[in-house]
Structure formats: C-alpha cells, structure tokens
XYZ file of C-alpha atoms in Angstrom:
554
model
C -9.841 -4.099 33.687
C -8.819 -7.680 33.080
C -10.122 -9.673 30.163
C -11.144 -13.210 30.993
C -13.843 -15.797 30.551
C -16.254 -16.463 33.444
C -18.892 -19.200 33.252
C -22.479 -18.277 34.068
C -23.716 -19.618 37.445
C -25.497 -22.934 37.442
C -24.461 -23.840 33.908
C -22.457 -27.035 33.353
C -20.745 -27.992 30.112
C -22.350 -31.454 29.944
C -25.889 -30.103 30.424
C -25.309 -27.397 27.852
C -24.255 -29.826 25.131
C -26.928 -32.428 25.791
C -29.637 -29.794 25.719
C -28.763 -29.332 22.023
C -28.653 -33.071 21.304
C -25.156 -32.795 19.794
C -22.804 -35.587 18.895
C -20.677 -35.912 21.995
C -17.918 -37.538 19.987
C -17.314 -34.482 17.774
C -13.931 -33.115 18.674
C -14.818 -29.428 18.704
C -17.467 -30.030 21.381
C -14.861 -31.542 23.636
C -12.808 -28.330 23.858
C -12.253 -26.767 27.252
C -14.183 -23.535 27.788
C -11.034 -21.444 28.139
C -9.660 -22.847 24.876
C -12.936 -21.943 23.175
C -12.662 -18.441 24.596
C -9.170 -18.036 23.107
C -10.499 -19.176 19.708
C -13.296 -16.623 19.848
C -10.837 -13.880 20.898
C -8.682 -14.800 17.881
C -11.763 -14.364 15.650
C -12.362 -10.967 17.179
C -8.723 -9.856 16.651
C -8.686 -11.195 13.040
C -11.293 -8.578 12.067
C -8.724 -5.795 12.576
C -8.321 -3.597 9.527
C -10.626 -5.621 7.236
C -13.436 -3.064 7.445
C -11.216 -0.431 5.801
C -10.813 -2.628 2.711
C -14.210 -4.295 2.761
C -16.576 -2.114 4.842
C -19.598 -4.379 4.391
C -17.723 -7.660 4.746
C -19.194 -10.014 7.329
C -17.692 -8.906 10.615
C -16.379 -10.623 13.743
C -19.508 -9.212 15.485
C -21.727 -11.337 13.261
C -19.497 -14.392 13.709
C -19.523 -14.119 17.458
C -23.309 -13.549 17.569
C -23.949 -16.646 15.414
C -21.415 -18.714 17.372
C -23.307 -17.907 20.589
C -26.336 -19.709 19.062
C -24.527 -22.979 18.284
C -24.955 -24.633 21.693
C -25.230 -23.900 25.377
C -21.507 -24.305 26.056
C -20.533 -21.809 23.298
C -23.244 -19.424 24.462
C -22.038 -19.678 28.014
C -18.447 -18.900 26.967
C -19.385 -15.987 24.729
C -21.926 -14.320 26.958
C -19.598 -14.817 29.903
C -16.872 -12.702 28.309
C -17.551 -8.912 28.201
C -14.123 -8.311 26.729
C -15.034 -10.471 23.701
C -17.983 -8.161 22.991
C -15.929 -5.098 23.717
C -13.553 -6.186 20.952
C -16.196 -6.365 18.214
C -18.052 -3.000 18.404
C -18.376 -2.631 14.617
C -20.391 0.438 13.761
C -20.948 -0.628 10.153
C -22.987 -3.589 11.383
C -24.732 -1.700 14.143
C -26.638 0.778 11.887
C -30.043 -0.782 12.443
C -33.296 1.236 12.425
C -33.783 0.736 16.147
C -31.478 0.848 19.175
C -32.365 -2.690 20.368
C -29.343 -4.623 19.120
C -26.936 -1.695 19.630
C -27.955 -1.392 23.246
C -27.713 -5.166 23.761
C -24.178 -5.262 22.389
C -23.125 -2.378 24.714
C -24.776 -4.132 27.666
C -22.819 -7.307 26.905
C -19.523 -5.345 26.975
C -20.018 -4.711 30.698
C -17.051 -2.651 31.871
C -14.551 -4.130 29.365
C -12.291 -2.049 27.161
C -13.761 -1.205 23.772
C -12.472 -1.534 20.167
C -14.754 0.761 18.112
C -14.408 0.155 14.349
C -16.340 0.583 11.116
C -17.740 3.157 8.734
C -20.704 5.379 9.659
C -23.118 7.409 7.524
C -24.785 8.837 10.688
C -22.349 9.530 13.554
C -24.830 9.809 16.417
C -24.187 6.327 17.849
C -20.452 6.785 17.502
C -20.698 10.127 19.360
C -22.787 8.441 22.057
C -20.127 5.753 22.613
C -17.289 8.298 22.649
C -19.042 10.598 25.052
C -20.380 7.916 27.458
C -17.518 5.410 27.399
C -14.413 7.414 26.471
C -12.195 6.149 29.325
C -13.015 2.552 28.373
C -11.979 2.938 24.724
C -8.862 1.043 23.721
C -9.060 1.455 19.952
C -10.837 3.795 17.511
C -10.692 2.835 13.850
C -13.564 4.622 12.192
C -14.357 6.300 8.819
C -17.012 9.028 8.956
C -19.216 10.007 6.066
C -21.552 12.198 8.117
C -20.707 15.865 7.290
C -23.639 17.206 9.338
C -22.250 16.014 12.676
C -18.960 17.917 12.559
C -20.298 20.815 14.565
C -21.437 18.554 17.445
C -19.894 19.568 20.760
C -19.352 15.970 21.692
C -16.351 15.761 19.294
C -14.501 17.694 22.034
C -14.290 14.312 23.785
C -10.917 14.052 21.998
C -9.671 16.769 24.354
C -10.236 14.514 27.413
C -7.608 12.326 29.014
C -7.337 8.951 27.301
C -5.940 6.506 29.921
C -6.606 3.279 27.948
C -6.387 4.451 24.314
C -3.830 2.371 22.323
C -4.798 3.048 18.733
C -6.597 6.003 17.175
C -7.531 6.066 13.480
C -10.224 8.530 12.357
C -10.812 8.912 8.642
C -13.176 11.174 6.776
C -14.670 11.138 3.282
C -12.821 13.177 0.662
C -13.764 16.849 0.954
C -14.720 16.741 4.581
C -13.887 20.093 6.253
C -11.630 20.225 9.234
C -13.181 20.032 12.675
C -11.545 21.022 16.007
C -9.651 23.449 13.824
C -7.878 25.749 16.250
C -4.582 23.980 16.955
C -3.555 26.505 19.683
C -6.520 25.495 21.887
C -6.965 21.888 20.779
C -4.746 19.856 23.092
C -5.523 16.347 21.982
C -6.237 13.789 24.723
C -5.391 16.512 27.307
C -1.755 15.541 26.642
C -2.444 12.296 28.473
C -2.469 9.071 26.418
C 0.154 6.869 28.067
C -0.694 3.694 26.052
C -1.177 5.291 22.624
C 1.142 3.796 19.974
C -0.821 4.375 16.756
C -2.332 7.665 15.609
C -3.944 8.616 12.206
C -6.372 11.495 11.771
C -6.460 13.549 8.624
C -9.105 16.090 9.568
C -8.058 17.109 13.064
C -5.760 20.052 13.746
C -4.055 19.952 17.124
C -1.185 21.360 19.066
C 2.096 19.458 18.355
C 4.158 17.893 19.715
C 2.072 16.241 22.402
C 3.889 14.211 25.063
C 2.566 10.926 23.652
C 4.655 11.411 20.441
C 7.556 10.058 22.466
C 6.079 6.516 22.429
C 4.198 6.619 19.174
C 5.036 3.817 16.676
C 2.634 4.506 13.779
C 1.871 8.112 12.827
C -0.154 9.627 9.989
C -0.375 13.385 9.815
C -2.359 15.560 7.410
C -2.038 18.847 5.576
C -2.730 20.757 8.776
C 0.981 20.950 9.477
C 4.029 22.439 7.831
C 7.262 20.537 7.269
C 9.192 22.464 9.966
C 6.387 21.708 12.475
C 6.558 17.982 11.617
C 10.349 17.761 11.905
C 10.401 19.681 15.194
C 7.626 17.445 16.583
C 9.451 14.215 15.803
C 12.796 15.054 17.440
C 12.022 12.713 20.390
C 9.948 10.127 18.476
C 12.634 7.470 18.700
C 10.124 4.549 18.733
C 8.541 5.574 15.460
C 8.251 2.687 12.948
C 5.729 3.909 10.367
C 5.320 7.543 9.210
C 2.863 8.847 6.642
C 2.402 12.474 5.595
C -0.721 13.221 3.633
C -0.994 15.304 0.466
C -0.903 19.049 0.971
C 1.579 19.520 3.871
C 3.824 22.435 3.014
C 7.568 22.892 3.118
C 9.805 25.866 3.672
C 10.552 28.823 1.424
C 13.537 27.573 -0.509
C 16.185 24.869 -0.347
C 18.571 27.258 1.475
C 16.538 26.470 4.637
C 17.970 22.950 4.839
C 20.557 23.866 7.410
C 17.919 25.437 9.683
C 15.874 22.254 10.017
C 16.681 19.431 12.479
C 18.060 16.146 11.139
C 16.262 13.207 12.752
C 17.833 9.860 13.631
C 14.907 7.392 13.807
C 16.494 3.951 14.218
C 13.240 2.028 14.151
C 11.575 3.795 11.279
C 10.997 1.092 8.616
C 8.271 2.682 6.486
C 7.784 6.186 5.062
C 4.883 7.318 2.926
C 4.924 10.944 1.757
C 2.839 12.830 -0.782
C 3.381 16.487 -1.698
C 5.311 18.667 -4.116
C 8.741 17.343 -5.091
C 10.689 20.092 -3.312
C 8.779 19.486 -0.058
C 9.314 15.739 -0.252
C 13.031 16.240 -0.799
C 13.242 18.678 2.127
C 11.546 16.090 4.349
C 13.442 12.990 3.246
C 16.792 14.822 3.398
C 16.316 15.330 7.116
C 15.227 11.803 8.022
C 17.730 8.956 8.709
C 15.579 5.839 9.136
C 16.398 2.191 9.753
C 18.434 0.251 7.204
C 16.180 -1.011 4.415
C 13.379 1.452 5.183
C 10.444 1.130 2.744
C 9.599 4.323 0.823
C 6.403 5.376 -0.994
C 6.784 8.863 -2.380
C 4.268 10.467 -4.720
C 4.613 14.012 -6.104
C 2.449 16.060 -8.405
C 3.865 19.349 -9.712
C 2.362 21.835 -12.227
C 5.632 22.061 -14.129
C 8.974 20.292 -14.665
C 10.248 21.228 -11.202
C 13.561 19.531 -11.795
C 14.341 22.062 -14.554
C 12.748 25.106 -12.867
C 14.646 24.715 -9.602
C 17.975 24.065 -11.240
C 21.139 22.296 -10.091
C 20.556 22.614 -6.328
C 17.371 20.538 -6.475
C 18.878 18.167 -8.981
C 21.745 17.406 -6.614
C 19.349 16.964 -3.696
C 17.082 14.573 -5.601
C 19.963 12.444 -6.655
C 21.521 12.416 -3.199
C 18.302 11.645 -1.310
C 16.768 9.041 -3.571
C 20.100 7.280 -4.025
C 20.478 6.955 -0.252
C 17.017 5.474 0.286
C 17.224 3.168 -2.792
C 20.679 1.781 -1.906
C 19.520 1.060 1.639
C 16.346 -0.643 0.533
C 17.830 -2.904 -2.183
C 20.780 -3.900 0.014
C 18.403 -5.091 2.738
C 15.620 -6.857 0.767
C 15.517 -9.761 -1.619
C 13.612 -8.188 -4.528
C 12.561 -10.215 -7.590
C 10.428 -7.762 -9.573
C 11.150 -4.215 -10.713
C 8.853 -1.810 -12.509
C 9.883 1.276 -14.509
C 7.303 3.567 -16.108
C 8.401 6.497 -18.211
C 6.009 8.696 -20.129
C 5.743 12.376 -20.933
C 4.449 13.448 -17.523
C 5.242 10.510 -15.242
C 8.286 8.743 -13.859
C 7.596 5.736 -11.635
C 10.121 3.327 -10.193
C 8.817 0.595 -7.914
C 9.774 -2.728 -6.402
C 8.283 -5.075 -3.801
C 10.200 -7.445 -1.634
C 9.734 -11.156 -2.161
C 8.305 -11.471 1.347
C 5.256 -9.499 0.215
C 3.852 -12.636 -1.381
C 2.272 -13.584 1.918
C 1.472 -10.108 3.211
C -0.815 -7.317 1.929
C 0.942 -4.020 1.190
C -0.562 -2.326 4.228
C 0.771 -5.038 6.510
C 3.666 -4.208 8.883
C 5.492 -7.193 7.369
C 5.406 -5.910 3.790
C 8.328 -4.027 2.195
C 8.318 -1.818 -0.875
C 10.072 0.991 -2.734
C 7.819 3.150 -4.846
C 8.789 6.548 -6.210
C 6.174 8.328 -8.391
C 7.054 11.784 -9.767
C 4.610 13.518 -12.088
C 4.057 16.909 -13.562
C 1.642 18.453 -16.050
C 4.173 19.812 -18.541
C 6.296 16.692 -18.957
C 9.968 15.869 -18.318
C 13.018 16.886 -20.349
C 15.411 14.122 -21.367
C 17.952 15.482 -18.855
C 15.390 15.141 -16.039
C 14.711 11.516 -16.953
C 18.434 10.836 -17.020
C 18.872 12.326 -13.580
C 16.072 10.250 -12.099
C 17.519 7.068 -13.574
C 20.945 8.052 -12.184
C 19.477 7.926 -8.676
C 19.434 4.084 -8.907
C 22.775 3.614 -10.648
C 24.493 2.360 -7.446
C 21.792 -0.099 -6.349
C 22.400 -3.825 -6.085
C 19.881 -5.415 -8.540
C 21.445 -8.887 -8.579
C 18.270 -10.647 -7.425
C 15.938 -9.062 -9.981
C 14.388 -11.680 -12.308
C 11.365 -9.803 -13.623
C 11.144 -6.335 -15.195
C 7.969 -4.406 -16.054
C 8.936 -1.659 -18.473
C 6.565 0.937 -19.956
C 7.731 3.704 -22.239
C 5.034 5.870 -23.897
C 4.870 9.366 -25.377
C 8.502 10.331 -24.846
C 9.833 11.251 -28.271
C 13.085 13.050 -27.519
C 14.700 10.570 -25.077
C 17.391 8.562 -26.820
C 18.189 4.914 -26.236
C 21.835 5.932 -26.197
C 21.306 7.883 -22.991
C 24.159 6.862 -20.724
C 22.057 6.610 -17.564
C 19.437 4.385 -19.191
C 22.065 2.182 -20.697
C 23.700 1.841 -17.291
C 20.372 0.972 -15.658
C 19.483 -1.750 -18.226
C 23.043 -3.138 -17.947
C 22.687 -3.392 -14.143
C 19.757 -5.782 -14.269
C 21.391 -8.579 -16.229
C 19.657 -11.205 -14.092
C 16.215 -10.413 -15.546
C 14.548 -13.495 -17.038
C 11.081 -12.102 -17.728
C 10.223 -8.817 -19.453
C 6.678 -7.384 -19.406
C 6.314 -4.450 -21.764
C 4.315 -2.807 -24.547
C 4.932 -2.633 -28.309
C 6.198 0.939 -28.154
C 8.601 0.171 -25.261
C 9.767 -2.974 -27.058
C 10.501 -0.875 -30.122
C 12.451 1.513 -27.960
C 14.635 -1.358 -26.617
C 15.321 -2.366 -30.212
C 17.446 0.773 -30.340
C 20.148 -1.289 -28.629
C 20.532 -3.402 -31.822
C 23.961 -2.573 -33.273
C 24.045 -0.945 -36.701
C 25.705 -2.983 -39.471
C 28.688 -0.642 -39.515
C 29.046 -0.912 -35.733
C 30.883 -3.587 -33.775
C 29.337 -4.832 -30.554
C 32.136 -7.146 -29.532
C 33.116 -4.858 -26.624
C 29.568 -3.945 -25.667
C 28.123 -5.386 -22.422
C 25.151 -7.672 -23.304
C 21.695 -6.209 -22.662
C 19.418 -8.480 -20.532
C 21.551 -11.641 -21.306
C 19.342 -13.884 -19.118
C 16.055 -12.899 -20.774
C 14.001 -15.905 -21.843
C 10.322 -14.758 -21.546
C 8.607 -11.613 -22.872
C 5.027 -10.572 -22.127
C 3.657 -7.948 -24.451
C 0.740 -5.799 -23.198
C -2.096 -4.285 -25.198
C -1.379 -6.169 -28.423
C -3.716 -5.336 -31.326
C -3.521 -5.018 -35.064
C -3.598 -1.201 -34.972
C 0.205 -1.062 -34.686
C 1.415 -1.428 -38.256
C 4.946 -1.931 -36.918
C 4.134 -4.957 -34.727
C 5.727 -7.448 -37.086
C 8.822 -5.310 -37.643
C 9.395 -4.693 -33.932
C 8.883 -8.314 -32.873
C 11.043 -9.575 -35.762
C 13.898 -7.145 -34.991
C 13.768 -7.955 -31.251
C 13.731 -11.781 -31.623
C 16.436 -11.665 -34.298
C 18.649 -9.522 -32.062
C 18.168 -11.918 -29.090
C 18.944 -14.920 -31.286
C 22.077 -13.240 -32.648
C 23.441 -12.534 -29.158
C 22.709 -16.122 -27.997
C 19.834 -15.202 -25.735
C 16.931 -16.955 -27.493
C 13.387 -16.153 -26.291
C 11.633 -19.354 -25.274
C 8.170 -17.987 -24.512
C 6.182 -14.998 -25.755
C 2.934 -14.052 -24.014
C 0.591 -11.605 -25.712
C -2.200 -9.884 -23.831
C -4.971 -9.004 -26.230
C -7.507 -6.307 -25.244
C -11.133 -6.121 -26.242
C -10.637 -3.517 -28.961
C -8.506 -5.900 -31.023
C -10.364 -7.149 -34.119
C -11.319 -10.837 -34.130
C -8.700 -11.705 -36.787
C -5.681 -9.795 -35.632
C -2.875 -9.455 -35.013
C -1.369 -11.860 -37.508
C 1.877 -13.441 -36.199
C 2.283 -16.165 -38.822
C 5.783 -14.862 -39.459
C 6.873 -16.408 -36.103
C 6.464 -19.927 -37.602
C 9.830 -19.669 -39.335
C 11.415 -16.899 -37.331
C 11.233 -18.626 -33.867
C 10.832 -22.396 -34.101
C 10.397 -23.920 -30.678
C 9.140 -20.678 -29.076
C 5.815 -20.994 -27.285
C 3.269 -18.337 -28.037
C 0.627 -17.716 -25.394
C -2.430 -15.598 -26.162
C -4.251 -14.129 -23.170
C -7.568 -12.311 -23.422
C -10.878 -11.997 -21.614
C -12.055 -15.123 -23.420
C -9.266 -17.302 -22.110
C -5.767 -18.577 -22.736
C -4.431 -20.284 -25.925
C -1.004 -21.707 -26.711
C 1.011 -22.695 -29.784
C 4.648 -23.827 -30.314
C 6.134 -22.161 -33.339
C 7.303 -24.625 -36.027
C 4.555 -27.097 -35.259
C 3.268 -26.932 -38.864
C 0.024 -24.972 -38.428
C 0.975 -21.233 -38.758
C -2.680 -20.161 -39.177
C -2.994 -20.681 -35.441
C -0.684 -17.668 -34.944
C -3.521 -15.421 -36.057
C -5.454 -14.187 -33.027
C -8.995 -15.392 -33.132
C -8.050 -18.899 -34.292
C -8.373 -21.589 -31.671
C -4.781 -22.747 -31.085
C -5.041 -25.067 -28.114
C-alpha cells in the first residue's frame, strides 16, 4: 500500500485558490501540491508521542482537519491523501457522542496503513478498529482506562498475524488486571510480525520468545516474566537498542544462580531502564553487556537494608556491576551536571549528558545515568560507603555543577574515605546546589586548628557559586554554617563570588537575616529567589539591611 498524494478529478490549483479570493502573491499559496503534502505529512508525524505527555493537547488530526478548510488547493491535497488521514487516527479526539466524525475519518483513510494513538475511556471504537482493520495497522500507541472491556473477545485480535505492524505500545491505567493471561496459549501476532521493531505492553502475558524478538529495537516488558525467562528470550535480540523492565519482575533464588544464566552481548543496546528489588536488578545487569556509554536508569525499593542482609557476595556484585556501567557512561558522554542525594532511606546518583539540553528524556537522542536505591529501614554507613565506591573510578573531569542533598543521616562521617575520594574527584565543579544541612556536613572538611592541611588535596577548588535550597529562619545554625563555609573557602583561596538563596513560602517575612555577610564577604553577590520574584545585592555596598529577606534589595 503506497502512500502518495493524488489530486481530485477536475480540480485545478488556480481555480481552487481564486474561489477563496486569496492573495495570489502570498508565498505559501504558491507551493506545489506535492510539497504541501510533504508539509502535512510532517505535521502528522510530529504528533508522535505527544499524546502520552499531553493527552488532551491539540492533535495533528485537528490541525489537518482545519488545514483542509483553508482553501480549495489545501483541501484537494489533504482529501486526496488517504495515508495522511491514516497517520492521524487519534482516539482521544474521536470520542464524540455520535459516530459521524469517527466514521468520516475512517472513510478518508481509504485502504491506507493506520497509526492508532491516544487515550480511551471507552474502548469500543478502538476494538472496532482493531477487529475490522487489523492487517492495515502500522502503529498502535494507546492507553486504556476502560476496565470493563477487558473480557471482550475482540482483544484476541492480538493473536492474529500482523503483516504491517511496526510499533505496538499498549498501556493501561494503574491497577488494571492482566488480560490474555495464559502465556502458554497466547502466541502474540501468531508469531508473524515481520516489520515490528517496537513493543511495549505491560498488561499482556504471552509466550516468549516470539520470532519477532530477533528484529526488535525497543522492548518494554512487564512483571509477567521472570528474569531467567527474559534473559533466555533476548539471546538472539542483537538489534535491541532500548530495553525496559517494569517493576515486579522476579529474579532467581539466590546469587549462586549467576553461572546458570546466559550472558548477553547486545552491541546496539544504548538504554536500559530497570525497576525491581536490588538483588534482581543486579542479577539482570550482571548478565548484560550493552554498547559503550549505555544509559542506565535503575530504581530499587527494598523492605530492608539489602546490602547488609545479603552480605559480601551482593556487596561485591553491586560494586562490580555499577562500576562497569558508570565508567562506560562517563567515558562516552560529556556530562556537566551531577546529582547526589543521600538520606536515611535513599541513595540516588544521577547525571544527564550535555546533549539532553535539546532533547526530552524519553527521546532516543537523550543520555542519562540514574541509580536510585531505597529501602524502608535505612542504610548503614558502610552501605553508603560501598555505593559511593562504585563511582570511584569514573572520569568526572567535565562536571561543572553538583547538586548535593544530605538529610537525616546522623552516623555517616565526613571523614569517610569513599566520600572524600568522591568529592576530591570532582574538582572541576564551579556551582554547588545544596541545603543548609548538607552545607554544614561539608564544613566537616574544615581543618581543625591543631591539624595541618598543607598536604591535603583541595576540596572543590574551582567552586565559585553556591545555591542554597529551602532557606528559612528556622535553622538557628544558618549564620554559623554559612560563616564557617565562606571563611573556609576564602582561606583556601577559592572565594565564593555568588550566593543564591531559594526561600520557600513558610519562611517568615523578615527572615533569614544575613546582615553578617556585609563584612564577611565584600563583593559577593547575594541573590534571593522566591515565589514573589528575584532580588540581588552586592555585599559591601553599604546597605546591610537589604540582606534581611523581605527587604526590597533590587
């Protein structure tokens, strides 16, 4: 089924335009019909994926419909292209009370291939399209909120051959029960989907591996499968580029099973997203060897401090696995910003490549490294040290911005060797964003009077800007912490040139009072940021009252 523009019989471009009494000198009305068609097809393609982020955003279907009403030429081009209408079957915008517009859109698609997208509260029209036009469908990208339809026999259309299917994404609302549950009898697409390269379905259980796994490039699997099943199924998936495993998939009974599982060499795999228990994530990542610089998003949630419970074998595995992925990522990507969060029950280490500035995080062109490990009972100091050690061999020479949060961890010492090594490895950092408690923790690096720091490697020697979050006058130690920190930086020859304070709504109108900065840090710019705006003051300018929050200082 070819996709092309064909002009309606008897319609000429000149007559179409003059009928609308349009300015013939306007450049856009001089475009050739085939060029117009390419523009409209670009509009249709640009709608891809937007409905998942903004389900009720104006769609390409609306744009194409309105464009067809501009003039006779545009209408001729648009109505003469069934494949254009086939590319904009957006279910979100076809949920009218009657079938009139839905039927008209389907009539205009002719015999063209269909891209079916959108979110549906009532699945009947979706089921009609799937059942009646299955062999014409090129893409399914749908989210279903209709629980009542799950028993409908027409869902078995997914067991038919799919000769033209290229992309299949079927999402369900949280809590939706599984349908087509029996994996032993559910042979998806009758094992025939020769063009399929993208598959994501969290609520369908099916027999794996299907033959089309061999040419799949994007794959998202759910909790229906165990780790051994997934690894066995991906042995021949050499074209895989993006792999996501949803929360709940289970591992094997103990780390001693490592040697029994296949190790996969996936040379094109550039993105891994995995969410499960820590042990299962480690079992999975241990057996995957992706492309150099592979992005990783790992999130774990355990009921206890698994690192302590499992003992040295898991500790060694965590350090070995995370070190391998981190070293590969930071060696391949120019990364400017690093984020480290440590609190009683959470350890998060994340970074995003500089190229992400122009690409959303779900774009194939974005790159990131995000490890989030949490548990309900909290981490021991030794567990935090081990997690920091995983990144001790990474090349952080391009990092210029550090976001550091440290809250609720009372028994972790600043003298910890692994933390000191980490901070020392990011000497290129120029901007630090942190909280008062974390800033106080960093003040632990200040040498005691009886100590000599002549042989100590400088801590953050390039630092020039600090941004302090959640500043209020509740912290009685604000003045002490800021004074100690700035004095320390001045003494080591790394003077802070700018201090930005983010004040939240619960701060009182007249606090905090930072008048002490007038003498302590002459020349340093203080920037207040709050919901009411931004204010600035240069210390030493002779009006210290402006360093009290609530006073207009710019």
